[in-house]
Amino acid sequence: MTTHDVVRGDWRPELSRSVLLRHDRVRDVDLLVLPERVVVLRGAAGSIVALCDGDRDVVAIVAELARRHPDAPVAAEVPVFLEQLRAEGWLR
């Protein structure tokens, strides 16, 4: 699947085993900690990744984010973002 494919709504994304989500309080940014690498998450990316717990499916994640941010285009953007993270190997 590429980022241009439609993400299945029943996929229950969760962090890959070697990936940790952390918050850097000094810099006030969320981080993905990977083996030998750290990725800084900007904007709402950290709150999106935090919802990827393996319990919620993509539909539930989009619904929760739409509730929190009613004016944001979450239905269009969040599935694409999640697929990009899966393509990187950071979500499974």
PDB file of N, CA and C in Angstrom:
ATOM      1  N   MET A   1       0.842  -1.181   0.000  1.00  0.00           N
ATOM      2  CA  MET A   1       0.000   0.000   0.000  1.00  0.00           C
ATOM      3  C   MET A   1       0.884   1.239   0.000  1.00  0.00           C
ATOM      4  N   THR A   2       0.546   2.219  -0.792  1.00  0.00           N
ATOM      5  CA  THR A   2       1.280   3.477  -0.826  1.00  0.00           C
ATOM      6  C   THR A   2       0.450   4.550  -0.154  1.00  0.00           C
ATOM      7  N   THR A   3       1.040   5.723   0.022  1.00  0.00           N
ATOM      8  CA  THR A   3       0.308   6.812   0.655  1.00  0.00           C
ATOM      9  C   THR A   3      -0.851   7.281  -0.199  1.00  0.00           C
ATOM     10  N   HIS A   4      -0.898   6.868  -1.454  1.00  0.00           N
ATOM     11  CA  HIS A   4      -2.002   7.260  -2.323  1.00  0.00           C
ATOM     12  C   HIS A   4      -3.178   6.297  -2.220  1.00  0.00           C
ATOM     13  N   ASP A   5      -2.973   5.149  -1.599  1.00  0.00           N
ATOM     14  CA  ASP A   5      -4.054   4.196  -1.409  1.00  0.00           C
ATOM     15  C   ASP A   5      -4.925   4.643  -0.244  1.00  0.00           C
ATOM     16  N   VAL A   6      -6.143   4.154  -0.229  1.00  0.00           N
ATOM     17  CA  VAL A   6      -7.047   4.462   0.867  1.00  0.00           C
ATOM     18  C   VAL A   6      -6.698   3.560   2.043  1.00  0.00           C
ATOM     19  N   VAL A   7      -6.570   4.163   3.223  1.00  0.00           N
ATOM     20  CA  VAL A   7      -6.287   3.406   4.436  1.00  0.00           C
ATOM     21  C   VAL A   7      -7.584   2.742   4.884  1.00  0.00           C
ATOM     22  N   ARG A   8      -7.499   1.482   5.211  1.00  0.00           N
ATOM     23  CA  ARG A   8      -8.692   0.778   5.688  1.00  0.00           C
ATOM     24  C   ARG A   8      -9.129   1.359   7.022  1.00  0.00           C
ATOM     25  N   GLY A   9     -10.414   1.653   7.128  1.00  0.00           N
ATOM     26  CA  GLY A   9     -10.961   2.229   8.348  1.00  0.00           C
ATOM     27  C   GLY A   9     -10.922   1.298   9.534  1.00  0.00           C
ATOM     28  N   ASP A  10     -10.825  -0.024   9.286  1.00  0.00           N
ATOM     29  CA  ASP A  10     -10.810  -0.969  10.395  1.00  0.00           C
ATOM     30  C   ASP A  10      -9.396  -1.312  10.879  1.00  0.00           C
ATOM     31  N   TRP A  11      -8.380  -0.720  10.246  1.00  0.00           N
ATOM     32  CA  TRP A  11      -6.999  -0.909  10.707  1.00  0.00           C
ATOM     33  C   TRP A  11      -6.861  -0.283  12.084  1.00  0.00           C
ATOM     34  N   ARG A  12      -6.269  -0.984  13.010  1.00  0.00           N
ATOM     35  CA  ARG A  12      -6.049  -0.488  14.376  1.00  0.00           C
ATOM     36  C   ARG A  12      -4.558  -0.203  14.550  1.00  0.00           C
ATOM     37  N   PRO A  13      -4.140   1.001  14.175  1.00  0.00           N
ATOM     38  CA  PRO A  13      -2.707   1.300  14.207  1.00  0.00           C
ATOM     39  C   PRO A  13      -2.150   1.342  15.628  1.00  0.00           C
ATOM     40  N   GLU A  14      -0.924   0.887  15.740  1.00  0.00           N
ATOM     41  CA  GLU A  14      -0.186   0.993  16.995  1.00  0.00           C
ATOM     42  C   GLU A  14       1.287   1.147  16.655  1.00  0.00           C
ATOM     43  N   LEU A  15       2.036   1.694  17.603  1.00  0.00           N
ATOM     44  CA  LEU A  15       3.461   1.880  17.377  1.00  0.00           C
ATOM     45  C   LEU A  15       4.142   0.534  17.180  1.00  0.00           C
ATOM     46  N   SER A  16       5.103   0.510  16.296  1.00  0.00           N
ATOM     47  CA  SER A  16       5.923  -0.687  16.124  1.00  0.00           C
ATOM     48  C   SER A  16       6.678  -0.956  17.421  1.00  0.00           C
ATOM     49  N   ARG A  17       7.077  -2.177  17.612  1.00  0.00           N
ATOM     50  CA  ARG A  17       7.699  -2.570  18.884  1.00  0.00           C
ATOM     51  C   ARG A  17       8.951  -1.771  19.229  1.00  0.00           C
ATOM     52  N   SER A  18       9.684  -1.334  18.236  1.00  0.00           N
ATOM     53  CA  SER A  18      10.944  -0.626  18.487  1.00  0.00           C
ATOM     54  C   SER A  18      10.776   0.890  18.565  1.00  0.00           C
ATOM     55  N   VAL A  19       9.533   1.379  18.580  1.00  0.00           N
ATOM     56  CA  VAL A  19       9.258   2.821  18.549  1.00  0.00           C
ATOM     57  C   VAL A  19       8.577   3.238  19.846  1.00  0.00           C
ATOM     58  N   LEU A  20       9.040   4.349  20.415  1.00  0.00           N
ATOM     59  CA  LEU A  20       8.440   4.907  21.626  1.00  0.00           C
ATOM     60  C   LEU A  20       8.000   6.337  21.354  1.00  0.00           C
ATOM     61  N   LEU A  21       6.860   6.732  21.911  1.00  0.00           N
ATOM     62  CA  LEU A  21       6.397   8.117  21.859  1.00  0.00           C
ATOM     63  C   LEU A  21       6.756   8.764  23.187  1.00  0.00           C
ATOM     64  N   ARG A  22       7.488   9.853  23.134  1.00  0.00           N
ATOM     65  CA  ARG A  22       7.906  10.582  24.331  1.00  0.00           C
ATOM     66  C   ARG A  22       7.639  12.071  24.141  1.00  0.00           C
ATOM     67  N   HIS A  23       7.484  12.780  25.265  1.00  0.00           N
ATOM     68  CA  HIS A  23       7.334  14.231  25.220  1.00  0.00           C
ATOM     69  C   HIS A  23       8.561  14.867  25.856  1.00  0.00           C
ATOM     70  N   ASP A  24       9.184  15.780  25.137  1.00  0.00           N
ATOM     71  CA  ASP A  24      10.332  16.530  25.652  1.00  0.00           C
ATOM     72  C   ASP A  24       9.783  17.796  26.303  1.00  0.00           C
ATOM     73  N   ARG A  25       9.774  17.821  27.628  1.00  0.00           N
ATOM     74  CA  ARG A  25       9.208  18.966  28.348  1.00  0.00           C
ATOM     75  C   ARG A  25      10.033  20.235  28.173  1.00  0.00           C
ATOM     76  N   VAL A  26      11.326  20.095  28.012  1.00  0.00           N
ATOM     77  CA  VAL A  26      12.186  21.272  27.851  1.00  0.00           C
ATOM     78  C   VAL A  26      11.853  22.001  26.552  1.00  0.00           C
ATOM     79  N   ARG A  27      11.719  21.252  25.471  1.00  0.00           N
ATOM     80  CA  ARG A  27      11.424  21.843  24.157  1.00  0.00           C
ATOM     81  C   ARG A  27       9.933  21.876  23.852  1.00  0.00           C
ATOM     82  N   ASP A  28       9.128  21.233  24.695  1.00  0.00           N
ATOM     83  CA  ASP A  28       7.679  21.129  24.520  1.00  0.00           C
ATOM     84  C   ASP A  28       7.314  20.571  23.145  1.00  0.00           C
ATOM     85  N   VAL A  29       7.949  19.437  22.805  1.00  0.00           N
ATOM     86  CA  VAL A  29       7.650  18.744  21.550  1.00  0.00           C
ATOM     87  C   VAL A  29       7.503  17.252  21.831  1.00  0.00           C
ATOM     88  N   ASP A  30       6.724  16.609  20.986  1.00  0.00           N
ATOM     89  CA  ASP A  30       6.603  15.157  21.046  1.00  0.00           C
ATOM     90  C   ASP A  30       7.660  14.541  20.144  1.00  0.00           C
ATOM     91  N   LEU A  31       8.148  13.378  20.561  1.00  0.00           N
ATOM     92  CA  LEU A  31       9.224  12.693  19.841  1.00  0.00           C
ATOM     93  C   LEU A  31       8.853  11.239  19.603  1.00  0.00           C
ATOM     94  N   LEU A  32       9.255  10.732  18.464  1.00  0.00           N
ATOM     95  CA  LEU A  32       9.253   9.293  18.235  1.00  0.00           C
ATOM     96  C   LEU A  32      10.693   8.845  18.410  1.00  0.00           C
ATOM     97  N   VAL A  33      10.920   7.979  19.374  1.00  0.00           N
ATOM     98  CA  VAL A  33      12.263   7.483  19.657  1.00  0.00           C
ATOM     99  C   VAL A  33      12.391   6.120  18.988  1.00  0.00           C
ATOM    100  N   LEU A  34      13.312   6.053  18.029  1.00  0.00           N
ATOM    101  CA  LEU A  34      13.551   4.841  17.247  1.00  0.00           C
ATOM    102  C   LEU A  34      14.972   4.370  17.519  1.00  0.00           C
ATOM    103  N   PRO A  35      15.273   3.150  17.153  1.00  0.00           N
ATOM    104  CA  PRO A  35      16.664   2.716  17.294  1.00  0.00           C
ATOM    105  C   PRO A  35      17.587   3.641  16.487  1.00  0.00           C
ATOM    106  N   GLU A  36      18.524   4.257  17.164  1.00  0.00           N
ATOM    107  CA  GLU A  36      19.543   5.109  16.540  1.00  0.00           C
ATOM    108  C   GLU A  36      18.985   6.357  15.867  1.00  0.00           C
ATOM    109  N   ARG A  37      17.774   6.784  16.246  1.00  0.00           N
ATOM    110  CA  ARG A  37      17.175   7.947  15.592  1.00  0.00           C
ATOM    111  C   ARG A  37      16.048   8.496  16.457  1.00  0.00           C
ATOM    112  N   VAL A  38      15.860   9.818  16.405  1.00  0.00           N
ATOM    113  CA  VAL A  38      14.729  10.469  17.066  1.00  0.00           C
ATOM    114  C   VAL A  38      14.042  11.347  16.032  1.00  0.00           C
ATOM    115  N   VAL A  39      12.717  11.259  15.976  1.00  0.00           N
ATOM    116  CA  VAL A  39      11.932  12.060  15.044  1.00  0.00           C
ATOM    117  C   VAL A  39      11.113  13.056  15.851  1.00  0.00           C
ATOM    118  N   VAL A  40      11.241  14.341  15.543  1.00  0.00           N
ATOM    119  CA  VAL A  40      10.472  15.386  16.204  1.00  0.00           C
ATOM    120  C   VAL A  40       9.123  15.492  15.505  1.00  0.00           C
ATOM    121  N   LEU A  41       8.052  15.395  16.287  1.00  0.00           N
ATOM    122  CA  LEU A  41       6.696  15.502  15.748  1.00  0.00           C
ATOM    123  C   LEU A  41       6.203  16.930  15.928  1.00  0.00           C
ATOM    124  N   ARG A  42       5.776  17.536  14.869  1.00  0.00           N
ATOM    125  CA  ARG A  42       5.321  18.931  14.898  1.00  0.00           C
ATOM    126  C   ARG A  42       3.798  19.001  14.919  1.00  0.00           C
ATOM    127  N   GLY A  43       3.294  20.114  15.399  1.00  0.00           N
ATOM    128  CA  GLY A  43       1.851  20.358  15.373  1.00  0.00           C
ATOM    129  C   GLY A  43       1.079  19.291  16.128  1.00  0.00           C
ATOM    130  N   ALA A  44       0.012  18.814  15.508  1.00  0.00           N
ATOM    131  CA  ALA A  44      -0.869  17.826  16.142  1.00  0.00           C
ATOM    132  C   ALA A  44      -0.386  16.395  15.967  1.00  0.00           C
ATOM    133  N   ALA A  45       0.769  16.201  15.350  1.00  0.00           N
ATOM    134  CA  ALA A  45       1.240  14.840  15.053  1.00  0.00           C
ATOM    135  C   ALA A  45       1.345  13.984  16.313  1.00  0.00           C
ATOM    136  N   GLY A  46       1.831  14.551  17.394  1.00  0.00           N
ATOM    137  CA  GLY A  46       1.968  13.787  18.634  1.00  0.00           C
ATOM    138  C   GLY A  46       0.628  13.333  19.188  1.00  0.00           C
ATOM    139  N   SER A  47      -0.379  14.199  19.121  1.00  0.00           N
ATOM    140  CA  SER A  47      -1.699  13.806  19.622  1.00  0.00           C
ATOM    141  C   SER A  47      -2.338  12.754  18.731  1.00  0.00           C
ATOM    142  N   ILE A  48      -2.030  12.773  17.444  1.00  0.00           N
ATOM    143  CA  ILE A  48      -2.530  11.738  16.535  1.00  0.00           C
ATOM    144  C   ILE A  48      -1.870  10.406  16.869  1.00  0.00           C
ATOM    145  N   VAL A  49      -0.555  10.415  16.998  1.00  0.00           N
ATOM    146  CA  VAL A  49       0.178   9.177  17.292  1.00  0.00           C
ATOM    147  C   VAL A  49      -0.237   8.614  18.651  1.00  0.00           C
ATOM    148  N   ALA A  50      -0.512   9.482  19.610  1.00  0.00           N
ATOM    149  CA  ALA A  50      -0.919   9.018  20.937  1.00  0.00           C
ATOM    150  C   ALA A  50      -2.212   8.205  20.889  1.00  0.00           C
ATOM    151  N   LEU A  51      -3.050   8.458  19.906  1.00  0.00           N
ATOM    152  CA  LEU A  51      -4.299   7.707  19.759  1.00  0.00           C
ATOM    153  C   LEU A  51      -4.095   6.349  19.091  1.00  0.00           C
ATOM    154  N   CYS A  52      -2.911   6.110  18.579  1.00  0.00           N
ATOM    155  CA  CYS A  52      -2.600   4.842  17.896  1.00  0.00           C
ATOM    156  C   CYS A  52      -2.183   3.808  18.934  1.00  0.00           C
ATOM    157  N   ASP A  53      -3.176   3.277  19.629  1.00  0.00           N
ATOM    158  CA  ASP A  53      -2.917   2.371  20.746  1.00  0.00           C
ATOM    159  C   ASP A  53      -3.238   0.907  20.443  1.00  0.00           C
ATOM    160  N   GLY A  54      -3.646   0.616  19.204  1.00  0.00           N
ATOM    161  CA  GLY A  54      -4.006  -0.749  18.849  1.00  0.00           C
ATOM    162  C   GLY A  54      -5.431  -1.106  19.215  1.00  0.00           C
ATOM    163  N   ASP A  55      -6.090  -0.255  19.988  1.00  0.00           N
ATOM    164  CA  ASP A  55      -7.493  -0.474  20.351  1.00  0.00           C
ATOM    165  C   ASP A  55      -8.433   0.284  19.419  1.00  0.00           C
ATOM    166  N   ARG A  56      -8.056   1.504  19.087  1.00  0.00           N
ATOM    167  CA  ARG A  56      -8.887   2.331  18.206  1.00  0.00           C
ATOM    168  C   ARG A  56      -8.577   2.028  16.749  1.00  0.00           C
ATOM    169  N   ASP A  57      -9.619   1.972  15.934  1.00  0.00           N
ATOM    170  CA  ASP A  57      -9.382   1.860  14.496  1.00  0.00           C
ATOM    171  C   ASP A  57      -9.271   3.268  13.909  1.00  0.00           C
ATOM    172  N   VAL A  58      -8.951   3.346  12.630  1.00  0.00           N
ATOM    173  CA  VAL A  58      -8.746   4.643  11.979  1.00  0.00           C
ATOM    174  C   VAL A  58     -10.009   5.491  12.064  1.00  0.00           C
ATOM    175  N   VAL A  59     -11.169   4.876  11.903  1.00  0.00           N
ATOM    176  CA  VAL A  59     -12.437   5.612  11.978  1.00  0.00           C
ATOM    177  C   VAL A  59     -12.590   6.262  13.354  1.00  0.00           C
ATOM    178  N   ALA A  60     -12.281   5.534  14.417  1.00  0.00           N
ATOM    179  CA  ALA A  60     -12.393   6.070  15.774  1.00  0.00           C
ATOM    180  C   ALA A  60     -11.373   7.174  16.026  1.00  0.00           C
ATOM    181  N   ILE A  61     -10.171   7.023  15.499  1.00  0.00           N
ATOM    182  CA  ILE A  61      -9.144   8.060  15.653  1.00  0.00           C
ATOM    183  C   ILE A  61      -9.595   9.339  14.963  1.00  0.00           C
ATOM    184  N   VAL A  62     -10.086   9.213  13.738  1.00  0.00           N
ATOM    185  CA  VAL A  62     -10.570  10.386  12.999  1.00  0.00           C
ATOM    186  C   VAL A  62     -11.742  11.027  13.738  1.00  0.00           C
ATOM    187  N   ALA A  63     -12.665  10.227  14.251  1.00  0.00           N
ATOM    188  CA  ALA A  63     -13.819  10.765  14.975  1.00  0.00           C
ATOM    189  C   ALA A  63     -13.387  11.528  16.222  1.00  0.00           C
ATOM    190  N   GLU A  64     -12.440  10.978  16.973  1.00  0.00           N
ATOM    191  CA  GLU A  64     -11.958  11.659  18.182  1.00  0.00           C
ATOM    192  C   GLU A  64     -11.274  12.975  17.833  1.00  0.00           C
ATOM    193  N   LEU A  65     -10.444  12.958  16.809  1.00  0.00           N
ATOM    194  CA  LEU A  65      -9.754  14.191  16.416  1.00  0.00           C
ATOM    195  C   LEU A  65     -10.730  15.217  15.851  1.00  0.00           C
ATOM    196  N   ALA A  66     -11.754  14.774  15.136  1.00  0.00           N
ATOM    197  CA  ALA A  66     -12.778  15.694  14.622  1.00  0.00           C
ATOM    198  C   ALA A  66     -13.551  16.323  15.776  1.00  0.00           C
ATOM    199  N   ARG A  67     -13.778  15.555  16.835  1.00  0.00           N
ATOM    200  CA  ARG A  67     -14.447  16.096  18.022  1.00  0.00           C
ATOM    201  C   ARG A  67     -13.584  17.164  18.691  1.00  0.00           C
ATOM    202  N   ARG A  68     -12.284  16.890  18.795  1.00  0.00           N
ATOM    203  CA  ARG A  68     -11.360  17.834  19.434  1.00  0.00           C
ATOM    204  C   ARG A  68     -11.103  19.071  18.581  1.00  0.00           C
ATOM    205  N   HIS A  69     -11.080  18.885  17.275  1.00  0.00           N
ATOM    206  CA  HIS A  69     -10.723  19.965  16.342  1.00  0.00           C
ATOM    207  C   HIS A  69     -11.766  20.028  15.224  1.00  0.00           C
ATOM    208  N   PRO A  70     -12.957  20.548  15.519  1.00  0.00           N
ATOM    209  CA  PRO A  70     -14.057  20.476  14.550  1.00  0.00           C
ATOM    210  C   PRO A  70     -13.805  21.203  13.228  1.00  0.00           C
ATOM    211  N   ASP A  71     -12.925  22.172  13.197  1.00  0.00           N
ATOM    212  CA  ASP A  71     -12.678  22.919  11.960  1.00  0.00           C
ATOM    213  C   ASP A  71     -11.496  22.387  11.152  1.00  0.00           C
ATOM    214  N   ALA A  72     -10.814  21.382  11.668  1.00  0.00           N
ATOM    215  CA  ALA A  72      -9.638  20.840  10.974  1.00  0.00           C
ATOM    216  C   ALA A  72     -10.062  19.754   9.980  1.00  0.00           C
ATOM    217  N   PRO A  73      -9.326  19.615   8.887  1.00  0.00           N
ATOM    218  CA  PRO A  73      -9.661  18.610   7.868  1.00  0.00           C
ATOM    219  C   PRO A  73      -9.129  17.215   8.221  1.00  0.00           C
ATOM    220  N   VAL A  74      -9.497  16.716   9.394  1.00  0.00           N
ATOM    221  CA  VAL A  74      -8.916  15.459   9.874  1.00  0.00           C
ATOM    222  C   VAL A  74      -9.309  14.256   9.024  1.00  0.00           C
ATOM    223  N   ALA A  75     -10.525  14.227   8.505  1.00  0.00           N
ATOM    224  CA  ALA A  75     -10.969  13.061   7.724  1.00  0.00           C
ATOM    225  C   ALA A  75     -10.119  12.865   6.477  1.00  0.00           C
ATOM    226  N   ALA A  76      -9.634  13.953   5.912  1.00  0.00           N
ATOM    227  CA  ALA A  76      -8.814  13.860   4.703  1.00  0.00           C
ATOM    228  C   ALA A  76      -7.337  13.654   5.024  1.00  0.00           C
ATOM    229  N   GLU A  77      -6.851  14.277   6.089  1.00  0.00           N
ATOM    230  CA  GLU A  77      -5.411  14.304   6.341  1.00  0.00           C
ATOM    231  C   GLU A  77      -4.899  13.201   7.260  1.00  0.00           C
ATOM    232  N   VAL A  78      -5.661  12.830   8.265  1.00  0.00           N
ATOM    233  CA  VAL A  78      -5.167  11.867   9.254  1.00  0.00           C
ATOM    234  C   VAL A  78      -4.903  10.488   8.647  1.00  0.00           C
ATOM    235  N   PRO A  79      -5.806   9.917   7.842  1.00  0.00           N
ATOM    236  CA  PRO A  79      -5.487   8.608   7.252  1.00  0.00           C
ATOM    237  C   PRO A  79      -4.214   8.624   6.398  1.00  0.00           C
ATOM    238  N   VAL A  80      -3.989   9.698   5.671  1.00  0.00           N
ATOM    239  CA  VAL A  80      -2.769   9.812   4.856  1.00  0.00           C
ATOM    240  C   VAL A  80      -1.542   9.863   5.761  1.00  0.00           C
ATOM    241  N   PHE A  81      -1.620  10.643   6.839  1.00  0.00           N
ATOM    242  CA  PHE A  81      -0.513  10.741   7.790  1.00  0.00           C
ATOM    243  C   PHE A  81      -0.217   9.376   8.416  1.00  0.00           C
ATOM    244  N   LEU A  82      -1.265   8.664   8.825  1.00  0.00           N
ATOM    245  CA  LEU A  82      -1.064   7.343   9.426  1.00  0.00           C
ATOM    246  C   LEU A  82      -0.416   6.381   8.440  1.00  0.00           C
ATOM    247  N   GLU A  83      -0.826   6.440   7.196  1.00  0.00           N
ATOM    248  CA  GLU A  83      -0.223   5.566   6.188  1.00  0.00           C
ATOM    249  C   GLU A  83       1.244   5.919   5.963  1.00  0.00           C
ATOM    250  N   GLN A  84       1.588   7.205   6.035  1.00  0.00           N
ATOM    251  CA  GLN A  84       2.993   7.603   5.904  1.00  0.00           C
ATOM    252  C   GLN A  84       3.814   7.017   7.049  1.00  0.00           C
ATOM    253  N   LEU A  85       3.266   7.046   8.254  1.00  0.00           N
ATOM    254  CA  LEU A  85       3.975   6.463   9.401  1.00  0.00           C
ATOM    255  C   LEU A  85       4.113   4.954   9.251  1.00  0.00           C
ATOM    256  N   ARG A  86       3.080   4.317   8.710  1.00  0.00           N
ATOM    257  CA  ARG A  86       3.169   2.867   8.482  1.00  0.00           C
ATOM    258  C   ARG A  86       4.215   2.559   7.414  1.00  0.00           C
ATOM    259  N   ALA A  87       4.267   3.369   6.369  1.00  0.00           N
ATOM    260  CA  ALA A  87       5.256   3.159   5.300  1.00  0.00           C
ATOM    261  C   ALA A  87       6.679   3.297   5.834  1.00  0.00           C
ATOM    262  N   GLU A  88       6.872   4.162   6.820  1.00  0.00           N
ATOM    263  CA  GLU A  88       8.190   4.320   7.448  1.00  0.00           C
ATOM    264  C   GLU A  88       8.519   3.148   8.376  1.00  0.00           C
ATOM    265  N   GLY A  89       7.502   2.371   8.727  1.00  0.00           N
ATOM    266  CA  GLY A  89       7.711   1.257   9.648  1.00  0.00           C
ATOM    267  C   GLY A  89       7.512   1.634  11.100  1.00  0.00           C
ATOM    268  N   TRP A  90       6.974   2.816  11.351  1.00  0.00           N
ATOM    269  CA  TRP A  90       6.799   3.293  12.716  1.00  0.00           C
ATOM    270  C   TRP A  90       5.473   2.864  13.318  1.00  0.00           C
ATOM    271  N   LEU A  91       4.508   2.536  12.469  1.00  0.00           N
ATOM    272  CA  LEU A  91       3.226   1.993  12.914  1.00  0.00           C
ATOM    273  C   LEU A  91       3.049   0.616  12.306  1.00  0.00           C
ATOM    274  N   ARG A  92       2.285  -0.198  12.991  1.00  0.00           N
ATOM    275  CA  ARG A  92       1.931  -1.506  12.434  1.00  0.00           C
ATOM    276  C   ARG A  92       0.450  -1.711  12.570  1.00  0.00           C
TER     277      ARG A  92
END
